[in-house]
Short mmCIF file of C-alpha atoms in Angstrom, two decimals:
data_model
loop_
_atom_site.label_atom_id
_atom_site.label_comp_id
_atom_site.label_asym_id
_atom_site.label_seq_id
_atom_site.Cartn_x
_atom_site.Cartn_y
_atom_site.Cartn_z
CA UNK A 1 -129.65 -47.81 70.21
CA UNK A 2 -128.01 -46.95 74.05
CA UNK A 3 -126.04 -48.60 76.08
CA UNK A 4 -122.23 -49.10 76.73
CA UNK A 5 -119.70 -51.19 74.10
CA UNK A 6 -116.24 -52.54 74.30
CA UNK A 7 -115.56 -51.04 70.71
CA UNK A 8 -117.52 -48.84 68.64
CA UNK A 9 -116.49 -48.92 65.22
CA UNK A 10 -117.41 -45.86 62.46
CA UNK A 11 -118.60 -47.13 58.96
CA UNK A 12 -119.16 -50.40 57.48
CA UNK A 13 -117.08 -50.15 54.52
CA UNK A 14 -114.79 -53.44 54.50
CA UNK A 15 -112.36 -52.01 57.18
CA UNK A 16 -115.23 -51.13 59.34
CA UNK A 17 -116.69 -54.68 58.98
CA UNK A 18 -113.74 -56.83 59.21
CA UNK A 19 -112.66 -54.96 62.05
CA UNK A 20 -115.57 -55.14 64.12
CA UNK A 21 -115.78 -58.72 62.82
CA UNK A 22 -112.39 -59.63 64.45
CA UNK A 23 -113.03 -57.78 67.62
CA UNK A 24 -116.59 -59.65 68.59
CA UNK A 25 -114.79 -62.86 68.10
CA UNK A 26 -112.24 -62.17 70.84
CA UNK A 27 -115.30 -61.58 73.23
CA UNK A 28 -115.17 -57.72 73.16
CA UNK A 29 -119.15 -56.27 72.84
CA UNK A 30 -118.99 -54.45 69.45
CA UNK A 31 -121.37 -51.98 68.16
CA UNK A 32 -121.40 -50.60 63.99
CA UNK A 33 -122.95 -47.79 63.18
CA UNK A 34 -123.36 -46.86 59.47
CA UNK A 35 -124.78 -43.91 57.69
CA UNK A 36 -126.26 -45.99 54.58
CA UNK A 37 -129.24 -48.23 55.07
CA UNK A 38 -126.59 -50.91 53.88
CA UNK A 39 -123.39 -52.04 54.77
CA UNK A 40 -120.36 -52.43 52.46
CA UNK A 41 -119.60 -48.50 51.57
CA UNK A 42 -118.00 -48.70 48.30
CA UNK A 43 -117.81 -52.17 47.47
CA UNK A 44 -121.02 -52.88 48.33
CA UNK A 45 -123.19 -54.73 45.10
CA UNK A 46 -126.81 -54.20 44.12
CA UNK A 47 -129.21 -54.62 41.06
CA UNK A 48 -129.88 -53.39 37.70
CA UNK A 49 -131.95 -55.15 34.91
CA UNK A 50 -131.78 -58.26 37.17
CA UNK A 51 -128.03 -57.56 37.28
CA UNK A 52 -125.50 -57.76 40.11
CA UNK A 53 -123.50 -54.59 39.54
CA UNK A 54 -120.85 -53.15 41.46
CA UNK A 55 -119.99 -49.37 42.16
CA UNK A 56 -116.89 -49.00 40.14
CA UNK A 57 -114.47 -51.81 38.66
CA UNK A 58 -113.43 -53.86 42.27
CA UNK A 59 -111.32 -56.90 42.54
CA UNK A 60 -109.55 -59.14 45.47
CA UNK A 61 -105.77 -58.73 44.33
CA UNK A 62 -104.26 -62.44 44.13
CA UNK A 63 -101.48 -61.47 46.58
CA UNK A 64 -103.85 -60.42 49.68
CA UNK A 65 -102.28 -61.79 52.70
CA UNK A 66 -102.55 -65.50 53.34
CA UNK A 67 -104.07 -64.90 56.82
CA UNK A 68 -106.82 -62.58 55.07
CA UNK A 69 -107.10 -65.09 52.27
CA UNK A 70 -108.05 -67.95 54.36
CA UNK A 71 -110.65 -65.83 56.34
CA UNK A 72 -112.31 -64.81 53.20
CA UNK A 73 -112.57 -68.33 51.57
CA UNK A 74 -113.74 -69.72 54.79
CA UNK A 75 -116.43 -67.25 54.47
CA UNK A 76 -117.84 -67.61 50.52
CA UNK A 77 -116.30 -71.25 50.41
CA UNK A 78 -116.43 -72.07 46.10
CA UNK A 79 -118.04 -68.41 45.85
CA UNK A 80 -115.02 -66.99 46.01
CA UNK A 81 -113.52 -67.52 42.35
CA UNK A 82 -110.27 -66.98 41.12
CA UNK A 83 -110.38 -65.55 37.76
CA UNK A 84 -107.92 -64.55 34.46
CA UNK A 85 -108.26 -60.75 33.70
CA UNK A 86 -109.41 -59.95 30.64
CA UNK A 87 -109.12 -55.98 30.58
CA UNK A 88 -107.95 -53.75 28.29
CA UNK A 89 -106.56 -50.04 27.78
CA UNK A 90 -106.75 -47.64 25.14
CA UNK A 91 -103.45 -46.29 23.61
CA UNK A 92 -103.51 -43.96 20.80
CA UNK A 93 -106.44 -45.59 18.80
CA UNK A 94 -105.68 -49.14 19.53
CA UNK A 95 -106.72 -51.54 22.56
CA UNK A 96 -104.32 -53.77 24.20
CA UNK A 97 -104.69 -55.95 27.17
CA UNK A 98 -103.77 -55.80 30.62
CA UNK A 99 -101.12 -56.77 31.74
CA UNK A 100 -99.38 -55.19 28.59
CA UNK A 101 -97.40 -58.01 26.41
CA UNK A 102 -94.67 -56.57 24.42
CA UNK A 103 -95.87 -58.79 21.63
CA UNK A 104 -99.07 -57.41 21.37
CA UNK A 105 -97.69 -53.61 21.73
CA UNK A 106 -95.33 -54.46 18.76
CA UNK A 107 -97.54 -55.81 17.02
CA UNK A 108 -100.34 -52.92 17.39
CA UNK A 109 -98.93 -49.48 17.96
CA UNK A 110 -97.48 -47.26 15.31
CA UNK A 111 -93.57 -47.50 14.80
CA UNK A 112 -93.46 -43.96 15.13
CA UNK A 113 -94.65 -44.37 18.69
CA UNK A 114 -92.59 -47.36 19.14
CA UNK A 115 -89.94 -46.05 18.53
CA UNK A 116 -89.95 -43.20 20.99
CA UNK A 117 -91.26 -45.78 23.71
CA UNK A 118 -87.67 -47.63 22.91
CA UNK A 119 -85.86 -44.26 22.95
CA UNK A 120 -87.32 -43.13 26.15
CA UNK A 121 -86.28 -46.30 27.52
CA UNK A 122 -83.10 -46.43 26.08
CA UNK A 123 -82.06 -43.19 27.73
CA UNK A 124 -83.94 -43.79 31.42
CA UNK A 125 -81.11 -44.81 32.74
CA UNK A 126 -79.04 -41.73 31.97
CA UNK A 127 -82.38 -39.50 32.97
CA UNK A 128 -82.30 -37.85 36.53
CA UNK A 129 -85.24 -38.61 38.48
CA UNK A 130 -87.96 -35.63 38.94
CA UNK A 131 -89.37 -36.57 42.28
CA UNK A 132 -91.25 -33.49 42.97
CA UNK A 133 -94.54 -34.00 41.32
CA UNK A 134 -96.49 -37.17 39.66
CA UNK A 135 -95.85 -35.89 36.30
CA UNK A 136 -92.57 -35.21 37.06
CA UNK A 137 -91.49 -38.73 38.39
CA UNK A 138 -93.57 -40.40 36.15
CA UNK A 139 -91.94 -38.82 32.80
CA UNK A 140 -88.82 -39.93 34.48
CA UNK A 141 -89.65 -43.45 34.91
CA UNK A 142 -91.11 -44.02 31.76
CA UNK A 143 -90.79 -41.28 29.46
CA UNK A 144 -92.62 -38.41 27.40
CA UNK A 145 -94.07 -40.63 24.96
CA UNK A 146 -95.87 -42.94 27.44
CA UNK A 147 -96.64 -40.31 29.80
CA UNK A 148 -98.32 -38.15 27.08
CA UNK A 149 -100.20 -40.42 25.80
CA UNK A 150 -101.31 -42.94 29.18
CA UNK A 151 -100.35 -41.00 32.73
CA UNK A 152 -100.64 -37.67 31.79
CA UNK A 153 -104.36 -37.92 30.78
CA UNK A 154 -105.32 -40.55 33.27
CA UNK A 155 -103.88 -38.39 35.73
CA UNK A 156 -106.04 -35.41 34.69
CA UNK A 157 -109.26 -37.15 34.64
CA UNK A 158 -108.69 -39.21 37.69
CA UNK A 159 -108.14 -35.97 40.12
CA UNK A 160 -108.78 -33.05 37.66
CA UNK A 161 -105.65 -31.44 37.67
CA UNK A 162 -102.28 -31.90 35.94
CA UNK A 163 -100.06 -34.36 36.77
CA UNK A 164 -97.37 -31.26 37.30
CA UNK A 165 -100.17 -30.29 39.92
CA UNK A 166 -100.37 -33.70 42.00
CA UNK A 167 -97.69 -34.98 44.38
CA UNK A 168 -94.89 -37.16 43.16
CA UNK A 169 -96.29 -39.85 46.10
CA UNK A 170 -99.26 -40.88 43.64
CA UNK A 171 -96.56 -41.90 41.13
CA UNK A 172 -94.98 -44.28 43.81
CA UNK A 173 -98.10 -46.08 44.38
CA UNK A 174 -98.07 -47.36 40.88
CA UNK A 175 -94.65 -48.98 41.03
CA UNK A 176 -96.07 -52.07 39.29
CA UNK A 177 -98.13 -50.35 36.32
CA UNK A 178 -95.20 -48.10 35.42
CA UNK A 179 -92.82 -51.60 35.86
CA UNK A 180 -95.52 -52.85 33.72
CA UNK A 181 -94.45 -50.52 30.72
CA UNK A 182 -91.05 -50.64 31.61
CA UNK A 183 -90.98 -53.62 30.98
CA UNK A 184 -92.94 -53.84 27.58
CA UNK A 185 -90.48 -50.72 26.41
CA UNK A 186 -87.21 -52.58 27.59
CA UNK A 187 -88.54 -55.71 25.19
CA UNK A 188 -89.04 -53.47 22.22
CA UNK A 189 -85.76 -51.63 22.48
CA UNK A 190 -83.97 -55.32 22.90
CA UNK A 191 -86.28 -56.19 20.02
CA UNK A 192 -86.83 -59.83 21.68
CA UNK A 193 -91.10 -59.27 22.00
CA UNK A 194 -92.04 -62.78 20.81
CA UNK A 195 -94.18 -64.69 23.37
CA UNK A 196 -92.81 -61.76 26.03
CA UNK A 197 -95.46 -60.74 28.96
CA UNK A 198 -94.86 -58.63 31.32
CA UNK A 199 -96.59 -59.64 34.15
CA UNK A 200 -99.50 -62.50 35.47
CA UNK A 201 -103.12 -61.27 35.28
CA UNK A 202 -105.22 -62.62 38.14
CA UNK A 203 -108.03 -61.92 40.64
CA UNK A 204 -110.49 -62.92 43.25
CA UNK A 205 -114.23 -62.25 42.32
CA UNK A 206 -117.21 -63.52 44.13
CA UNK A 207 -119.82 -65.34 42.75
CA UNK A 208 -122.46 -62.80 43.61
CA UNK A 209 -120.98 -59.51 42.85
CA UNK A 210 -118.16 -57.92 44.93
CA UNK A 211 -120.42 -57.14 47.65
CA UNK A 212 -121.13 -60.54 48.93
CA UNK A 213 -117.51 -60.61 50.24
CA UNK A 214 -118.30 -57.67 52.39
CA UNK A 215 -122.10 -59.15 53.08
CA UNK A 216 -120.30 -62.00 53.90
CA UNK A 217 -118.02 -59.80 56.43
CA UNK A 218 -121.25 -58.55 57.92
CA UNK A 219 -123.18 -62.05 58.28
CA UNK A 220 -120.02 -63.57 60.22
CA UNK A 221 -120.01 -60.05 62.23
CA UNK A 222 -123.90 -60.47 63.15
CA UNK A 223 -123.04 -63.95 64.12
CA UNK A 224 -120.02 -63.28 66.56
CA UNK A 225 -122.32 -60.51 68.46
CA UNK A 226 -121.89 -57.27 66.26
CA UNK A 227 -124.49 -54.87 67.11
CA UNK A 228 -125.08 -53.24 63.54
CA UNK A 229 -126.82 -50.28 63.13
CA UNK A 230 -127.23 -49.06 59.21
CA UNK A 231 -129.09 -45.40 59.24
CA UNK A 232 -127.11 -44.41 61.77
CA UNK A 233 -124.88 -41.13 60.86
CA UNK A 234 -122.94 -40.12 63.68
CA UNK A 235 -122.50 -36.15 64.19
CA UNK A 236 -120.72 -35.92 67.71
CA UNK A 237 -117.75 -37.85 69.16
CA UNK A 238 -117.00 -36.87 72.58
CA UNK A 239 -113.85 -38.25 74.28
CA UNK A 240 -114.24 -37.67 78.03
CA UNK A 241 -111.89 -39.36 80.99
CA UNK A 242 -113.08 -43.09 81.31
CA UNK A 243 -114.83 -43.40 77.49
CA UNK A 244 -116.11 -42.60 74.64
CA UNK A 245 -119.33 -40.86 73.76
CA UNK A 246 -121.01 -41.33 70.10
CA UNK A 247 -124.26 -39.60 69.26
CA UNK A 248 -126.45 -40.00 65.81
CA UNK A 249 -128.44 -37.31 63.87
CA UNK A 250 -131.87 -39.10 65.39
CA UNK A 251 -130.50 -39.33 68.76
CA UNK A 252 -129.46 -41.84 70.10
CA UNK A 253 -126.16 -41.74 72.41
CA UNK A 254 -123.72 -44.89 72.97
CA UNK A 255 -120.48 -44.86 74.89
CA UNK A 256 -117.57 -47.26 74.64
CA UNK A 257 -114.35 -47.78 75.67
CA UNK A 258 -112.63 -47.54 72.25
CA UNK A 259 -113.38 -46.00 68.93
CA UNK A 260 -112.46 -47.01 65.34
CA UNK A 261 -113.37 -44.33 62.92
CA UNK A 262 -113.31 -45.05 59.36
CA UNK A 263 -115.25 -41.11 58.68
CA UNK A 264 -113.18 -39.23 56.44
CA UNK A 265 -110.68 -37.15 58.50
CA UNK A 266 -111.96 -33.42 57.43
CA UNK A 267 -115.59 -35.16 59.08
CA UNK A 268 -114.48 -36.17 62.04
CA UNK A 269 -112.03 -33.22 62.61
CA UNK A 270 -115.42 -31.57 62.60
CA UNK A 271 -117.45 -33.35 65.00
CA UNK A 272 -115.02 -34.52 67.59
CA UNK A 273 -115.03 -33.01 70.78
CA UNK A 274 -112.87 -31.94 71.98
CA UNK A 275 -112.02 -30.11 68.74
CA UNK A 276 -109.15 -29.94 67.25
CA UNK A 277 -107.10 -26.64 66.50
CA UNK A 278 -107.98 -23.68 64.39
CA UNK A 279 -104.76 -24.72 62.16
CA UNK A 280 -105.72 -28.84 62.25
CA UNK A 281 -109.52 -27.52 61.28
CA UNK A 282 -107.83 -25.31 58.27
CA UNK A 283 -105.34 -28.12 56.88
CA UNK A 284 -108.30 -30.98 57.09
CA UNK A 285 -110.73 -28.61 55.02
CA UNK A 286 -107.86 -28.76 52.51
CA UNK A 287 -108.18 -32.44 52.25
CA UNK A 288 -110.20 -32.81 49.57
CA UNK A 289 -111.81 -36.04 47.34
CA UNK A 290 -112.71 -36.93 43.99
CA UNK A 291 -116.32 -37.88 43.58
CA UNK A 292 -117.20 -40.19 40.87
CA UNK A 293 -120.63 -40.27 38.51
CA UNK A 294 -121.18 -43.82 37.76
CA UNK A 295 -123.37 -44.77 34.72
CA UNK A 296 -124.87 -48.29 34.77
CA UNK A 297 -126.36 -48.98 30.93
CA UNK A 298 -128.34 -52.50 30.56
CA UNK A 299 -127.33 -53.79 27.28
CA UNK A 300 -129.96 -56.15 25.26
CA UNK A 301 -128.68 -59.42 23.85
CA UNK A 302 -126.37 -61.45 25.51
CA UNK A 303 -122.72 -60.30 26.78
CA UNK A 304 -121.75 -56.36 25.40
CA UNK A 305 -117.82 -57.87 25.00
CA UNK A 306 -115.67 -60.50 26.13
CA UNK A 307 -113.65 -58.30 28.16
CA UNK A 308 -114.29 -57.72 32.06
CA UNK A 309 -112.93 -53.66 31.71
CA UNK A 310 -111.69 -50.52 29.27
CA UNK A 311 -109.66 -48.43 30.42
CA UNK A 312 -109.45 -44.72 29.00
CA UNK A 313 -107.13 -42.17 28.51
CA UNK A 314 -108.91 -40.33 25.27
CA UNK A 315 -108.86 -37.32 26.86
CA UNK A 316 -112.01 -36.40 24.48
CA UNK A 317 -114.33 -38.43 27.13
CA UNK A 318 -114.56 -37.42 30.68
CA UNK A 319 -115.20 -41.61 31.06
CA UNK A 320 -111.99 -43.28 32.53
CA UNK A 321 -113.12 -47.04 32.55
CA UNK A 322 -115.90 -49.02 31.12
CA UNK A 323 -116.23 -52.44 32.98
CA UNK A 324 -119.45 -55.20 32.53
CA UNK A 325 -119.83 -56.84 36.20
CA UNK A 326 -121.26 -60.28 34.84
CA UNK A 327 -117.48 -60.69 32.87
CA UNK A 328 -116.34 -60.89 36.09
CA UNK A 329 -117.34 -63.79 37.26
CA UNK A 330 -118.59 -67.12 36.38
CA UNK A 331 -122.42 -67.17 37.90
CA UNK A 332 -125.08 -69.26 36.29
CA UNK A 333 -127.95 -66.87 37.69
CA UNK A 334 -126.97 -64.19 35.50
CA UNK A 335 -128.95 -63.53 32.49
CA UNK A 336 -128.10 -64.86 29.18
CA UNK A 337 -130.25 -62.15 27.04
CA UNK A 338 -128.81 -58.98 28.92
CA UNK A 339 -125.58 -57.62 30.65
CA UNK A 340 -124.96 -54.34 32.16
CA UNK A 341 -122.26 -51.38 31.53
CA UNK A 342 -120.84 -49.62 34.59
CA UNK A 343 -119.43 -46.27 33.00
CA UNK A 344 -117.03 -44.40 35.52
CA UNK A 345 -116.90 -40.58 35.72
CA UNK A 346 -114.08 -38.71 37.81
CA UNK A 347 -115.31 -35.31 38.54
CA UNK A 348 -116.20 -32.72 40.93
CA UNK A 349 -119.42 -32.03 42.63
CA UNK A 350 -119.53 -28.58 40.65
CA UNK A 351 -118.87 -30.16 37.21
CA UNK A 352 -121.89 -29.94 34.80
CA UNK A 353 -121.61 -33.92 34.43
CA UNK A 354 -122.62 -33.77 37.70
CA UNK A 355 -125.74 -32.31 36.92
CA UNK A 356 -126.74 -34.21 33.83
CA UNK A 357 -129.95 -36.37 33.70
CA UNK A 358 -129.45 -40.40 32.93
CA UNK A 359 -130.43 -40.44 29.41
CA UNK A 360 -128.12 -37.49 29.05
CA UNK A 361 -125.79 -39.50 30.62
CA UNK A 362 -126.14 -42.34 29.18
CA UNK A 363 -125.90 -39.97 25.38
CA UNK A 364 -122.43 -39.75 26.51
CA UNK A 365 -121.18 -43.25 27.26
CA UNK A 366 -122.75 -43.81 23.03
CA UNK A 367 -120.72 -41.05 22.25
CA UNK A 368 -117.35 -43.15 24.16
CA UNK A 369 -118.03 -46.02 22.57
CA UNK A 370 -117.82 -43.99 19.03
CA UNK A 371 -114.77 -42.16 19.95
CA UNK A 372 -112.92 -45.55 21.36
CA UNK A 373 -114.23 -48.23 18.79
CA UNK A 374 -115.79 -50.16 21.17
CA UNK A 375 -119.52 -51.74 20.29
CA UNK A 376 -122.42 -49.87 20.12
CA UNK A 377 -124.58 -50.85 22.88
CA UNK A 378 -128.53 -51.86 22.49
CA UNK A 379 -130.07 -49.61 25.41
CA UNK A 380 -132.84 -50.97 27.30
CA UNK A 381 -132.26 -49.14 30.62
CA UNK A 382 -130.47 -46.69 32.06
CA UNK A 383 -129.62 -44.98 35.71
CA UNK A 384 -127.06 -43.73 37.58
CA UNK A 385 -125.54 -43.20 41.24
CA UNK A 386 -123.04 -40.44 42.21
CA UNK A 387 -120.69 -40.96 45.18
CA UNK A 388 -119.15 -37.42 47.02
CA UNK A 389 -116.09 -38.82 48.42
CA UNK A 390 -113.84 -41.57 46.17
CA UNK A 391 -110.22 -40.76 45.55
CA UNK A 392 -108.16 -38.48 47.86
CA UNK A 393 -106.82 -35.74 45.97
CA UNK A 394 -102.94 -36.42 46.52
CA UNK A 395 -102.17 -32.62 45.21
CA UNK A 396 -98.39 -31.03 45.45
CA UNK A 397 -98.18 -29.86 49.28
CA UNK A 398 -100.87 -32.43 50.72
CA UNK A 399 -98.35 -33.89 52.81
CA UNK A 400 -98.34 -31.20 54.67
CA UNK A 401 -102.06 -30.71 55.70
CA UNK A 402 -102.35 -34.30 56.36
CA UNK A 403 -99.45 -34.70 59.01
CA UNK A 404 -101.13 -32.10 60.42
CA UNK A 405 -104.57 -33.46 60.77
CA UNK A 406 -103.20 -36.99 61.42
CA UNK A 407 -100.97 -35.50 64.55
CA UNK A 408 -104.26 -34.75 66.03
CA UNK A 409 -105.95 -37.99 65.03
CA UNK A 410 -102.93 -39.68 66.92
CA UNK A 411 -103.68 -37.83 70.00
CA UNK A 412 -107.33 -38.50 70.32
CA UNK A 413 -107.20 -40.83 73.57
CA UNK A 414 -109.66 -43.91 72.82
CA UNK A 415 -110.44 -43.01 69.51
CA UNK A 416 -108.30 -45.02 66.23
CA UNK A 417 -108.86 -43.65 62.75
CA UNK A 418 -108.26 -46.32 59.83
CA UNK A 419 -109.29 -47.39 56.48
CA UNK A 420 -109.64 -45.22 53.05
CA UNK A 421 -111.30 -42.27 54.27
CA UNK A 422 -110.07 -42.53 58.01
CA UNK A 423 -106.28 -42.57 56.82
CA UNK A 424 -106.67 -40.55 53.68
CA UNK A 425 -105.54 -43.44 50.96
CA UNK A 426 -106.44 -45.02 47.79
CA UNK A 427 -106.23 -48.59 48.80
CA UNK A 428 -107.34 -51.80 47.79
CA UNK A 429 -110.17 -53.83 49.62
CA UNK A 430 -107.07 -56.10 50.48
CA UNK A 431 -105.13 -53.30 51.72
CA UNK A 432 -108.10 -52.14 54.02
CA UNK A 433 -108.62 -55.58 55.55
CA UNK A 434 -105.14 -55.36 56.32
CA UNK A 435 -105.69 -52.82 58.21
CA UNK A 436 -108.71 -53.26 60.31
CA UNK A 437 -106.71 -56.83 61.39
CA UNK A 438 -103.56 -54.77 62.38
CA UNK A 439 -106.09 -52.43 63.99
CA UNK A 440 -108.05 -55.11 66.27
CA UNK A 441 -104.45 -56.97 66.78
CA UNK A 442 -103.51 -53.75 68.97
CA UNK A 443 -106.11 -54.25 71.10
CA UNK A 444 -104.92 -55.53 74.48
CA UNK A 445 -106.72 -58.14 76.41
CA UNK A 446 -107.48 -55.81 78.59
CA UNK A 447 -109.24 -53.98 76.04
CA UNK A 448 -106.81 -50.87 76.62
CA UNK A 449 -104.96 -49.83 72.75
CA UNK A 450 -102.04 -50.48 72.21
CA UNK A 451 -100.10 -47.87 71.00
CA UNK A 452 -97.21 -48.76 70.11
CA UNK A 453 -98.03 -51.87 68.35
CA UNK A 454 -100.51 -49.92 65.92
CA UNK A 455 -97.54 -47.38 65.06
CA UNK A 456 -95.28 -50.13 64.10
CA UNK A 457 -97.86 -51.43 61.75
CA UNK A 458 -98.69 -48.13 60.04
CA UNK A 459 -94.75 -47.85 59.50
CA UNK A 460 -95.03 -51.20 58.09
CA UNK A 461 -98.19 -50.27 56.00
CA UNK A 462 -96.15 -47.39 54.89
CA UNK A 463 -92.93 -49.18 53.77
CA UNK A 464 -95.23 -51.47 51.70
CA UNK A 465 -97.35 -48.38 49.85
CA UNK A 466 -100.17 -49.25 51.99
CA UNK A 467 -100.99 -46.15 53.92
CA UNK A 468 -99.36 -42.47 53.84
CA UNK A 469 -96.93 -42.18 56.93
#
């Protein structure tokens, strides 16, 4: 690939796509350049057993901007199904669903445990607000009990650390979950739980696996005049005068007038030139991520459960969530003798999970299912995929490295970081898309950036939990 571009963009996860997607259709010559020989990053789908699987549990939030909405349906049309969640968490030794329903926590957790749950929210309103670290905020919100026995050990297998250890701006991101409990507790303590729910339990799925929303992404992007490259990992970004200059590992050298990088910002702190300073190149190396072991199990004889995904805090089983992709949808090509188990591991690249083989692996989703009561699973097939770079690691005093590295990002003339890895968030796909439209919406028509207008969305991104300010 050579030659010159409007916009290059840097990834095709979903922001990568829908922003280079938006761009080609306002006229502006778009090249994508992608290290995988596939698009979609993360949400991208593939097969097991004859099995649309995804990488990880993924769902279209039912309160994704109309705008976004629209776009999306007018891609998949009736693929694009709106479904009822059927999930469940673990508490103590019982399941209950998602959304919690004070009825159904009533009804199945110990009184001794519901009666500290009431307690705790009895006196929450008297308790002073510890806004210093996750665990800290979160006992706050919601109490020992339920952080003991949900957040705490979520919290540890999620980013492998206490939740004394992570920043208190985790805990803010899950306003609705904790409301969630609140909720519940507030109906046992008033002891009205009848019929109560706490909250509606929707979601968009396609038809074909989460990935066809982002295939669909890249289809439309081919189609407007995206030049997509997959195979393509970038090791040099070179902002001179009048452009931009991108170079791949095999070569080949593009230049453009604008850059949107959606590389993790420790990556590109490293190969943009000019560099950035020793004390930006010592605060992004503290950035660090989460990688995640997933464990894909093919299950002989129809559907494992009725239930789309577990959630786990057992804090005997480094699993956190057991989902089964064909739940999620309604798709008459799946198979009726066979589903498929996606098994997700939290961990670190130096962990020995990390290291295990797949029937190894798979030995230890058997031994979750035992510890959690869930079915035992008839194994026909087994494998694995392990991803570096998930989930940020929000730890206490990340705020500090990040400003830093993001104060150079900012000042990188012609060059726009964004998305999950580019901004250094945990977002949803909705949240991303958001993004890459706010993103391409800056672009003047005369294809100079517009500042401004991009800062006042972040802000705005920021006041709604969308993206760390």
């Amino acid at each position: 690939m050579t030659g010159s571009y409007d916009l290059i963009v840097i990834g095709a996860g979903p922001a990568g796509l829908a922003a280079a997607w938006r761009a080609a259709q306002r006229g502006m010559k778009v090249a994508l350049l992608e290290r995988a020989d596939h698009v979609g990053g993360l949400a991208a789908s593939f097969e097991v057993g004859g099995v649309r699987v995804d990488q990880g549990s993924h769902r279209l939030d039912p309160n994704t901007p109309p705008a976004i909405l629209h776009d999306l349906r007018a891609l998949l049309g009736d693929d694009l199904q709106q479904r009822r969640r059927t999930s469940r968490i673990r508490v103590g030794d019982q399941w209950l669903a998602l959304p919690l329903r004070a009825d159904e926590v009533a009804r199945r957790l110990p009184a001794s445990f519901l009666a500290k749950v009431a307690r705790d929210s009895a006196v929450s309103r008297f308790r002073r607000e510890e806004g210093d670290t996750y665990g800290g905020l979160v006992r706050s919100r919601v109490g020992p009990a339920l952080y003991e026995s949900v957040y705490g050990p979520l919290a540890e297998k999620l980013w492998g650390m206490p939740g004394d250890r992570i920043s208190a701006e985790q805990a803010r991101r899950q306003t609705d979950r904790l409301g969630t409990w609140r909720v519940a507790a507030r109906a046992l303590r008033r002891s009205r739980t009848r019929g109560t729910s706490a909250t509606g339990g929707g979601y968009y799925y396609p038809r074909n696996g989460f990935g066809q929303l982002v295939e669909a992404l890249a289809d439309a992007a081919v189609t407007a005049g995206v030049d997509i490259r997959c195979e393509a990992e970038v090791d040099r970004v070179r902002v001179t005068e009048d452009e931009v200059e991108v170079s791949t590992q095999d070569g080949d050298v593009i230049t453009g007038g604008l850059v949107f990088s959606t590389l993790p910002l420790p990556v590109l702190a490293r190969i943009a030139r000019p560099a950035p300073s020793l004390t930006s190149i010592e605060s992004s190396a503290r950035l660090r991520y989460r990688a995640m072991l997933l464990v894909y199990v093919v299950h002989q004889g129809g559907r494992w459960s009725p239930h789309d995904s577990h959630d786990i805090p057992d804090p005997r089983t480094p699993v956190i969530r057991i989902s089964e992709p064909p739940n999620y949808r309604v798709n008459p090509d799946d198979p009726v003798d066979r589903s498929v188990l996606c098994a997700e591991i939290p961990c670190s690249m130096t962990d020995d999970v990390w290291g295990l083989d797949d029937e190894s692996l798979a030995d230890l989703v058997d031994e979750t299912l035992g510890l959690t009561g869930l079915p035992k699973v008839n194994r026909v097939h087994v494998e694995s995929r392990r991803i570096g770079q998930v989930h940020p690691i929000y730890r206490v005093g990340y705020e500090h490295d990040l400003s830093d590295v993001d104060t150079w990002a900012r000042m990188i003339r012609r060059v726009v970081t964004l998305g999950r890895q580019g901004l250094f968030v945990l977002d949803n796909i909705d949240q991303a898309l958001l993004m890459a439209y706010g993103a391409v919406d800056a672009i003047r028509d005369d294809g100079r950036f517009d500042r401004y207008a991009w800062t006042v969305a972040r802000e705005r991104f920021a006041r709604s939990g969308y993206v760390d300010g």
